[in-house]
mmCIF file of C-alpha atoms and ligand atoms in Angstrom:
data_model
loop_
_atom_site.group_PDB
_atom_site.id
_atom_site.type_symbol
_atom_site.label_atom_id
_atom_site.label_comp_id
_atom_site.label_asym_id
_atom_site.label_seq_id
_atom_site.Cartn_x
_atom_site.Cartn_y
_atom_site.Cartn_z
ATOM 1 C CA MET O 257 0.000 0.000 0.000
ATOM 2 C CA SER O 258 1.297 3.517 -0.798
ATOM 3 C CA PHE O 259 1.863 6.007 2.003
ATOM 4 C CA LEU O 260 -1.216 8.071 1.043
ATOM 5 C CA ASP O 261 -3.367 4.918 0.930
ATOM 6 C CA GLU O 262 -2.112 3.966 4.419
ATOM 7 C CA LEU O 263 -2.944 7.458 5.691
ATOM 8 C CA SER O 264 -6.466 7.442 4.247
ATOM 9 C CA SER O 265 -7.078 3.898 5.473
ATOM 10 C CA THR O 266 -6.262 5.020 9.043
ATOM 11 C CA ALA O 267 -8.497 8.081 8.547
ATOM 12 C CA GLU O 268 -11.393 5.819 7.517
ATOM 13 C CA ARG O 269 -10.890 3.567 10.539
ATOM 14 C CA ILE O 270 -10.770 6.613 12.854
ATOM 15 C CA ASP O 271 -13.995 7.954 11.324
ATOM 16 C CA ALA O 272 -15.705 4.595 11.767
ATOM 17 C CA LEU O 273 -14.572 4.349 15.392
ATOM 18 C CA LEU O 274 -15.643 7.902 16.279
ATOM 19 C CA ASP O 275 -18.989 7.256 14.593
ATOM 20 C CA GLN O 276 -19.433 4.130 16.696
ATOM 21 C CA LEU O 277 -18.260 5.789 19.954
ATOM 22 C CA MET O 278 -20.469 8.891 19.572
ATOM 23 C CA PRO O 279 -23.901 7.573 18.543
ATOM 24 C CA LEU O 280 -26.473 10.303 18.027
ATOM 25 C CA ASP O 281 -29.651 8.249 18.411
ATOM 26 C CA SER O 282 -29.222 7.189 22.037
ATOM 27 C CA ALA O 283 -27.800 10.536 23.269
ATOM 28 C CA PRO O 284 -29.947 12.504 25.733
ATOM 29 C CA ALA O 285 -28.242 15.826 24.766
ATOM 30 C CA LYS O 286 -28.419 15.395 21.016
ATOM 31 C CA ARG O 287 -27.301 18.910 20.029
ATOM 32 C CA VAL O 288 -23.931 18.680 21.760
ATOM 33 C CA ILE O 289 -23.255 15.200 20.302
ATOM 34 C CA ASP O 290 -24.334 16.491 16.903
ATOM 35 C CA ALA O 291 -21.838 19.384 17.206
ATOM 36 C CA MET O 292 -19.086 17.036 18.461
ATOM 37 C CA ARG O 293 -19.671 14.741 15.490
ATOM 38 C CA TYR O 294 -19.724 17.716 13.096
ATOM 39 C CA ALA O 295 -16.348 18.858 14.454
ATOM 40 C CA SER O 296 -14.652 15.476 14.444
ATOM 41 C CA ILE O 297 -16.056 13.061 11.862
ATOM 42 C CA GLY O 298 -15.537 13.132 8.116
ATOM 43 C CA GLN O 299 -12.529 15.343 7.479
ATOM 44 C CA GLY O 300 -8.977 15.952 8.490
ATOM 45 C CA LYS O 301 -5.806 14.153 7.560
ATOM 46 C CA ARG O 302 -5.801 12.205 10.873
ATOM 47 C CA LEU O 303 -2.063 12.649 11.009
ATOM 48 C CA ARG O 304 -1.843 12.363 14.769
ATOM 49 C CA PRO O 305 -3.801 9.060 14.986
ATOM 50 C CA PHE O 306 -1.739 7.801 12.049
ATOM 51 C CA LEU O 307 1.452 8.475 14.027
ATOM 52 C CA VAL O 308 -0.018 6.648 17.037
ATOM 53 C CA CYS O 309 -0.855 3.614 14.869
ATOM 54 C CA GLU O 310 2.506 3.593 13.094
ATOM 55 C CA SER O 311 4.563 4.041 16.272
ATOM 56 C CA ALA O 312 2.507 1.219 17.810
ATOM 57 C CA LYS O 313 3.286 -1.061 14.843
ATOM 58 C CA LEU O 314 7.001 -0.818 15.732
ATOM 59 C CA PHE O 315 6.175 -2.820 18.860
ATOM 60 C CA ASP O 316 3.421 -5.100 17.494
ATOM 61 C CA VAL O 317 0.799 -3.415 19.682
ATOM 62 C CA ASP O 318 -2.804 -4.626 19.228
ATOM 63 C CA PRO O 319 -4.077 -2.362 16.368
ATOM 64 C CA GLN O 320 -7.397 -1.773 18.156
ATOM 65 C CA HIS O 321 -5.591 -0.390 21.228
ATOM 66 C CA ALA O 322 -3.604 1.966 18.995
ATOM 67 C CA LEU O 323 -6.723 3.040 17.087
ATOM 68 C CA ARG O 324 -8.623 3.924 20.273
ATOM 69 C CA THR O 325 -5.613 5.891 21.532
ATOM 70 C CA GLY O 326 -5.443 7.692 18.179
ATOM 71 C CA ALA O 327 -9.174 8.455 18.320
ATOM 72 C CA ALA O 328 -8.756 9.966 21.799
ATOM 73 C CA LEU O 329 -5.906 12.140 20.549
ATOM 74 C CA GLU O 330 -7.949 13.214 17.510
ATOM 75 C CA CYS O 331 -10.775 14.300 19.846
ATOM 76 C CA ILE O 332 -8.312 16.610 21.624
ATOM 77 C CA HIS O 333 -7.039 17.954 18.305
ATOM 78 C CA CYS O 334 -10.600 18.598 17.051
ATOM 79 C CA TYR O 335 -11.571 20.323 20.307
ATOM 80 C CA SER O 336 -8.554 22.640 19.909
ATOM 81 C CA LEU O 337 -9.646 23.531 16.368
ATOM 82 C CA VAL O 338 -13.230 24.261 17.488
ATOM 83 C CA HIS O 339 -12.096 26.534 20.322
ATOM 84 C CA ASP O 340 -9.332 28.140 18.253
ATOM 85 C CA ASP O 341 -11.919 29.134 15.628
ATOM 86 C CA LEU O 342 -14.181 30.908 18.159
ATOM 87 C CA PRO O 343 -14.592 34.704 17.949
ATOM 88 C CA ALA O 344 -12.608 35.128 21.197
ATOM 89 C CA MET O 345 -9.626 33.375 19.621
ATOM 90 C CA ASP O 346 -8.901 33.320 15.871
ATOM 91 C CA ASP O 347 -12.479 34.109 14.810
ATOM 92 C CA ASP O 348 -12.549 31.848 11.743
ATOM 93 C CA ASP O 349 -15.580 30.846 9.704
ATOM 94 C CA LEU O 350 -13.938 28.121 7.570
ATOM 95 C CA ARG O 351 -12.290 24.907 8.762
ATOM 96 C CA ARG O 352 -11.609 21.697 6.848
ATOM 97 C CA GLY O 353 -13.479 23.205 3.906
ATOM 98 C CA LYS O 354 -16.769 23.774 5.731
ATOM 99 C CA PRO O 355 -18.261 26.334 8.158
ATOM 100 C CA THR O 356 -16.631 26.263 11.586
ATOM 101 C CA THR O 357 -18.634 24.673 14.404
ATOM 102 C CA HIS O 358 -19.806 27.971 15.946
ATOM 103 C CA ILE O 359 -21.066 29.086 12.516
ATOM 104 C CA ALA O 360 -22.828 25.789 11.779
ATOM 105 C CA PHE O 361 -24.337 25.636 15.308
ATOM 106 C CA ASP O 362 -23.787 28.607 17.647
ATOM 107 C CA GLU O 363 -21.055 29.791 19.998
ATOM 108 C CA ALA O 364 -22.415 28.102 23.114
ATOM 109 C CA ALA O 365 -22.814 24.775 21.302
ATOM 110 C CA ALA O 366 -19.276 25.091 19.895
ATOM 111 C CA ILE O 367 -17.798 25.751 23.345
ATOM 112 C CA LEU O 368 -19.674 22.739 24.723
ATOM 113 C CA ALA O 369 -18.706 20.563 21.739
ATOM 114 C CA GLY O 370 -15.035 21.420 22.394
ATOM 115 C CA ASP O 371 -15.459 20.657 26.096
ATOM 116 C CA GLY O 372 -17.270 17.436 25.187
ATOM 117 C CA LEU O 373 -14.485 16.278 22.848
ATOM 118 C CA LEU O 374 -11.807 17.173 25.407
ATOM 119 C CA THR O 375 -13.409 15.142 28.167
ATOM 120 C CA PHE O 376 -14.528 12.316 25.865
ATOM 121 C CA ALA O 377 -10.875 11.748 24.910
ATOM 122 C CA PHE O 378 -10.120 10.695 28.486
ATOM 123 C CA GLU O 379 -13.264 8.536 28.665
ATOM 124 C CA ILE O 380 -11.938 6.617 25.631
ATOM 125 C CA LEU O 381 -8.463 6.176 27.152
ATOM 126 C CA ALA O 382 -9.786 5.111 30.560
ATOM 127 C CA HIS O 383 -11.909 2.309 29.039
ATOM 128 C CA ALA O 384 -10.538 -1.241 29.371
ATOM 129 C CA ASP O 385 -10.898 -1.708 25.577
ATOM 130 C CA THR O 386 -7.985 0.713 25.146
ATOM 131 C CA HIS O 387 -5.578 -1.551 27.070
ATOM 132 C CA PRO O 388 -6.089 -4.412 29.535
ATOM 133 C CA ASP O 389 -3.429 -3.046 31.922
ATOM 134 C CA ALA O 390 -4.784 -0.200 34.100
ATOM 135 C CA ALA O 391 -1.235 1.114 34.654
ATOM 136 C CA VAL O 392 -0.820 1.586 30.884
ATOM 137 C CA ARG O 393 -4.206 3.344 30.626
ATOM 138 C CA SER O 394 -3.281 5.579 33.541
ATOM 139 C CA LYS O 395 0.033 6.502 31.868
ATOM 140 C CA LEU O 396 -1.808 7.328 28.608
ATOM 141 C CA VAL O 397 -4.308 9.520 30.484
ATOM 142 C CA GLY O 398 -1.543 11.332 32.380
ATOM 143 C CA GLU O 399 0.661 11.930 29.340
ATOM 144 C CA LEU O 400 -2.223 13.148 27.158
ATOM 145 C CA ALA O 401 -3.359 15.520 29.934
ATOM 146 C CA ILE O 402 0.165 16.951 30.135
ATOM 147 C CA ALA O 403 0.399 17.298 26.336
ATOM 148 C CA ALA O 404 -2.994 19.023 26.046
ATOM 149 C CA GLY O 405 -2.816 21.158 29.184
ATOM 150 C CA PRO O 406 -0.997 24.251 30.486
ATOM 151 C CA ALA O 407 2.459 22.697 30.006
ATOM 152 C CA GLY O 408 1.515 21.795 26.424
ATOM 153 C CA MET O 409 -1.135 22.899 23.938
ATOM 154 C CA VAL O 410 -3.187 25.218 26.180
ATOM 155 C CA GLY O 411 -0.022 26.893 27.502
ATOM 156 C CA GLY O 412 1.312 27.304 23.958
ATOM 157 C CA GLN O 413 -1.939 28.904 22.855
ATOM 158 C CA MET O 414 -1.708 31.354 25.778
ATOM 159 C CA LEU O 415 1.892 32.267 24.860
ATOM 160 C CA ASP O 416 0.786 32.694 21.245
ATOM 161 C CA LEU O 417 -2.010 35.091 22.221
ATOM 162 C CA ASP O 418 0.349 37.021 24.526
ATOM 163 C CA ALA O 419 2.962 37.263 21.750
ATOM 164 C CA GLU O 420 0.473 39.071 19.481
ATOM 165 C CA ALA O 421 0.719 42.097 21.765
ATOM 166 C CA ARG O 422 4.514 42.364 21.372
ATOM 167 C CA GLU O 423 6.330 44.033 18.477
ATOM 168 C CA SER O 424 9.435 41.849 18.264
ATOM 169 C CA HIS O 425 9.871 38.103 18.528
ATOM 170 C CA ASP O 426 12.885 35.838 18.426
ATOM 171 C CA LEU O 427 13.280 32.361 17.028
ATOM 172 C CA ASP O 428 13.752 30.614 20.394
ATOM 173 C CA GLU O 429 10.532 32.139 21.723
ATOM 174 C CA ILE O 430 8.547 30.963 18.684
ATOM 175 C CA ILE O 431 10.114 27.479 18.787
ATOM 176 C CA THR O 432 9.149 27.178 22.472
ATOM 177 C CA LEU O 433 5.564 28.305 21.998
ATOM 178 C CA GLN O 434 4.995 26.195 18.877
ATOM 179 C CA GLY O 435 6.601 23.202 20.610
ATOM 180 C CA MET O 436 3.888 23.548 23.231
ATOM 181 C CA LYS O 437 0.971 24.594 21.002
ATOM 182 C CA THR O 438 1.301 21.991 18.246
ATOM 183 C CA GLY O 439 4.409 19.968 19.134
ATOM 184 C CA ALA O 440 3.072 18.507 22.378
ATOM 185 C CA LEU O 441 0.276 16.545 20.670
ATOM 186 C CA PHE O 442 2.758 15.215 18.091
ATOM 187 C CA ARG O 443 4.997 14.120 20.974
ATOM 188 C CA PHE O 444 2.125 12.194 22.555
ATOM 189 C CA ALA O 445 1.232 10.683 19.155
ATOM 190 C CA CYS O 446 4.729 9.310 18.635
ATOM 191 C CA GLU O 447 5.293 8.163 22.217
ATOM 192 C CA ALA O 448 1.884 6.499 22.591
ATOM 193 C CA GLY O 449 2.999 3.332 20.776
ATOM 194 C CA ALA O 450 5.906 2.985 23.183
ATOM 195 C CA ILE O 451 3.579 3.527 26.169
ATOM 196 C CA LEU O 452 1.094 0.918 24.882
ATOM 197 C CA ALA O 453 3.984 -1.549 24.500
ATOM 198 C CA THR O 454 5.861 -0.568 27.685
ATOM 199 C CA ALA O 455 8.894 -0.132 25.424
ATOM 200 C CA SER O 456 12.455 0.508 26.597
ATOM 201 C CA ALA O 457 13.668 3.967 27.612
ATOM 202 C CA ALA O 458 15.999 4.047 24.572
ATOM 203 C CA GLU O 459 13.117 3.320 22.189
ATOM 204 C CA GLN O 460 10.949 5.975 23.865
ATOM 205 C CA ALA O 461 13.800 8.482 23.644
ATOM 206 C CA ALA O 462 14.275 7.816 19.906
ATOM 207 C CA LEU O 463 10.558 8.417 19.283
ATOM 208 C CA SER O 464 10.710 11.542 21.405
ATOM 209 C CA VAL O 465 13.492 13.026 19.206
ATOM 210 C CA TYR O 466 11.537 12.029 16.071
ATOM 211 C CA ALA O 467 8.403 13.723 17.462
ATOM 212 C CA ASP O 468 10.256 16.870 18.411
ATOM 213 C CA ARG O 469 11.703 17.281 14.901
ATOM 214 C CA ILE O 470 8.489 16.495 12.978
ATOM 215 C CA GLY O 471 6.430 18.711 15.312
ATOM 216 C CA LEU O 472 8.599 21.724 14.484
ATOM 217 C CA ALA O 473 8.766 20.771 10.790
ATOM 218 C CA PHE O 474 4.934 20.569 10.773
ATOM 219 C CA GLN O 475 4.603 24.107 12.103
ATOM 220 C CA ILE O 476 7.176 25.523 9.669
ATOM 221 C CA ALA O 477 5.350 23.763 6.808
ATOM 222 C CA ASP O 478 2.072 25.229 8.111
ATOM 223 C CA ASP O 479 3.537 28.753 7.880
ATOM 224 C CA ILE O 480 4.802 28.042 4.344
ATOM 225 C CA LEU O 481 1.398 26.686 3.248
ATOM 226 C CA ASP O 482 -0.290 29.693 4.816
ATOM 227 C CA GLN O 483 1.851 31.944 2.609
ATOM 228 C CA GLU O 484 1.821 29.914 -0.619
ATOM 229 C CA SER O 485 -1.703 28.385 -0.735
ATOM 230 C CA THR O 486 -5.267 29.595 -1.139
ATOM 231 C CA PRO O 487 -8.239 29.131 1.254
ATOM 232 C CA GLU O 488 -9.745 26.714 -1.329
ATOM 233 C CA GLU O 489 -6.616 24.530 -1.246
ATOM 234 C CA LEU O 490 -6.282 24.606 2.552
ATOM 235 C CA GLY O 491 -9.971 24.551 3.492
ATOM 236 C CA LYS O 492 -9.335 27.406 5.956
ATOM 237 C CA GLN O 493 -8.537 31.114 5.778
ATOM 238 C CA THR O 494 -4.916 32.019 5.002
ATOM 239 C CA GLN O 495 -2.577 34.845 6.129
ATOM 240 C CA LYS O 496 -4.468 35.266 9.422
ATOM 241 C CA ASP O 497 -1.277 35.179 11.505
ATOM 242 C CA ALA O 498 0.270 38.036 9.549
ATOM 243 C CA GLU O 499 -2.959 40.066 9.938
ATOM 244 C CA ALA O 500 -2.943 39.423 13.691
ATOM 245 C CA GLY O 501 0.704 40.506 13.971
ATOM 246 C CA LYS O 502 1.882 37.007 14.954
ATOM 247 C CA ALA O 503 5.490 36.158 14.105
ATOM 248 C CA THR O 504 5.839 33.217 11.733
ATOM 249 C CA PHE O 505 8.878 31.113 10.860
ATOM 250 C CA ILE O 506 8.954 32.884 7.495
ATOM 251 C CA ASP O 507 9.327 36.286 9.208
ATOM 252 C CA LEU O 508 12.197 34.912 11.255
ATOM 253 C CA LEU O 509 13.973 32.686 8.705
ATOM 254 C CA GLY O 510 12.798 33.934 5.294
ATOM 255 C CA LEU O 511 10.912 31.621 2.900
ATOM 256 C CA ASP O 512 14.010 29.774 1.643
ATOM 257 C CA GLY O 513 15.480 29.583 5.147
ATOM 258 C CA ALA O 514 12.199 28.141 6.472
ATOM 259 C CA LYS O 515 12.131 25.484 3.725
ATOM 260 C CA ALA O 516 15.764 24.545 4.406
ATOM 261 C CA ARG O 517 15.129 24.346 8.148
ATOM 262 C CA ALA O 518 12.071 22.101 7.634
ATOM 263 C CA GLN O 519 14.071 19.742 5.398
ATOM 264 C CA GLY O 520 16.907 19.639 7.957
ATOM 265 C CA LEU O 521 14.398 18.667 10.655
ATOM 266 C CA VAL O 522 13.022 15.851 8.455
ATOM 267 C CA ASP O 523 16.566 14.520 8.022
ATOM 268 C CA GLU O 524 17.140 14.629 11.789
ATOM 269 C CA ALA O 525 13.765 12.950 12.424
ATOM 270 C CA CYS O 526 14.616 10.102 10.037
ATOM 271 C CA ALA O 527 18.099 9.680 11.530
ATOM 272 C CA SER O 528 16.583 9.297 15.015
ATOM 273 C CA LEU O 529 14.679 6.197 13.830
ATOM 274 C CA SER O 530 17.820 4.165 13.046
ATOM 275 C CA VAL O 531 17.344 2.169 16.273
ATOM 276 C CA PHE O 532 14.229 0.620 14.642
ATOM 277 C CA GLY O 533 16.003 -0.371 11.403
ATOM 278 C CA ASN O 534 13.832 -1.063 8.367
ATOM 279 C CA ARG O 535 10.648 -1.310 10.489
ATOM 280 C CA SER O 536 10.446 2.491 10.558
ATOM 281 C CA GLY O 537 9.970 3.081 6.791
ATOM 282 C CA VAL O 538 6.421 4.451 7.113
ATOM 283 C CA LEU O 539 7.425 6.865 9.887
ATOM 284 C CA ARG O 540 10.215 8.151 7.602
ATOM 285 C CA GLU O 541 7.649 8.687 4.846
ATOM 286 C CA ALA O 542 5.404 10.468 7.361
ATOM 287 C CA ALA O 543 8.208 12.929 8.188
ATOM 288 C CA LEU O 544 8.587 13.724 4.494
ATOM 289 C CA PHE O 545 4.815 13.999 4.013
ATOM 290 C CA ILE O 546 4.649 16.584 6.807
ATOM 291 C CA VAL O 547 6.763 19.045 4.821
ATOM 292 C CA GLU O 548 5.509 18.114 1.344
ATOM 293 C CA ARG O 549 1.741 18.057 2.058
ATOM 294 C CA LYS O 550 -0.523 20.429 0.159
ATOM 295 C CA ASN O 551 -3.005 21.072 2.994
HETATM 296 C C1 LIG R 189 -7.855 26.575 21.721
HETATM 297 C C2 LIG R 189 -6.869 25.226 23.623
HETATM 298 C C3 LIG R 189 -6.778 25.745 22.284
HETATM 299 C C4 LIG R 189 -5.697 25.452 21.574
HETATM 300 C C5 LIG R 189 -5.568 25.783 20.175
HETATM 301 C C6 LIG R 189 -3.366 23.827 18.107
HETATM 302 C C7 LIG R 189 -4.167 25.029 18.384
HETATM 303 C C8 LIG R 189 -4.172 25.506 19.755
HETATM 304 C C9 LIG R 189 -4.899 25.650 17.476
HETATM 305 C C10 LIG R 189 -5.001 25.230 16.094
HETATM 306 C C11 LIG R 189 -4.833 26.401 15.201
HETATM 307 C C12 LIG R 189 -3.966 26.094 14.106
HETATM 308 C C13 LIG R 189 -4.620 26.111 12.764
HETATM 309 C C14 LIG R 189 -2.690 25.825 14.314
HETATM 310 C C15 LIG R 189 -1.774 25.488 13.234
HETATM 311 C C16 LIG R 189 -1.333 24.081 13.311
HETATM 312 C C17 LIG R 189 -2.454 23.143 13.230
HETATM 313 C C18 LIG R 189 -2.836 22.502 14.489
HETATM 314 C C19 LIG R 189 -3.052 22.918 12.062
HETATM 315 C C20 LIG R 189 -4.157 21.969 11.827
HETATM 316 O O1 LIG R 189 -3.686 20.651 11.916
HETATM 317 P P1 LIG R 189 -3.801 19.619 10.700
HETATM 318 O O2 LIG R 189 -3.126 20.187 9.474
HETATM 319 O O3 LIG R 189 -5.365 19.669 10.451
HETATM 320 O O4 LIG R 189 -3.342 18.286 11.147
HETATM 321 P P2 LIG R 189 -6.390 18.520 10.020
HETATM 322 O O5 LIG R 189 -7.605 19.287 9.602
HETATM 323 O O6 LIG R 189 -5.782 17.716 8.897
HETATM 324 O O7 LIG R 189 -6.639 17.683 11.236
#
């Protein structure tokens, strides 16, 4: 199977699982489930769940355990998109090629849908179907909470909002905030397979370096796409960071410098996988995909 076929096959399995886990018919509060489903089912590259599944394959983890962990992580990612699009944050009306959740429903429903997805992620992880060993489930819950919370994504978003008010920014500051805002979920995605398998510290460390490099490469590629693509191609508004006065990697490195830096990070990510030998081919392709993707 080609890399893109593998990616879309994981996306289909994630959609099917989320559909099964969030049934509309039996829900007492149908509108919030409807909004949660709208925000999470049917679109998105599912890159983070894909990384969970592929890192898990390195250790022959039960694919269903990896898929549930990936679905939980995707719920967190989708919640962050819903809340990020709200008028109090980025105020966007287009996401994944369709109206954002607060436009399709209303602001209160979008806030609750984000809250619902955030908490549902931990319900999925805590369930015995995710792993028979409670200690493994507990580790997954703890690590995802750290990645999504004030030391990770939420903290990075706060630093990002604070940075808008300042005139000058330096590269280290932007690397730190992006490492928290988007990098932390990538870190969880890549380390989850090792957690599910109770892998060795050396294997976890290798995946941690890989995650760190692809997380930063992802954000640099996002800034490049934002500059070079159209809203139709990306399915979301472009150039919003520049309008908001946010510093991007292109401001700090120049377009060519940003592209060179992203490629250097892909090379470092691939090198970090040498401990896994030829079992890590798909993860190498994923690193390349992250900087070559068109949306
Ligand atoms: C609101 C708590 C809170 C956090 C928001 C990550 C984040 C913090 C906001 C997302 C805003 C954004 C567009 C950031 C750029 C990087 C990013 C996460 C892009 C979207 O991820 P993809 O490309 O999207 O994986 P799909 O749609 O494929 O899932």
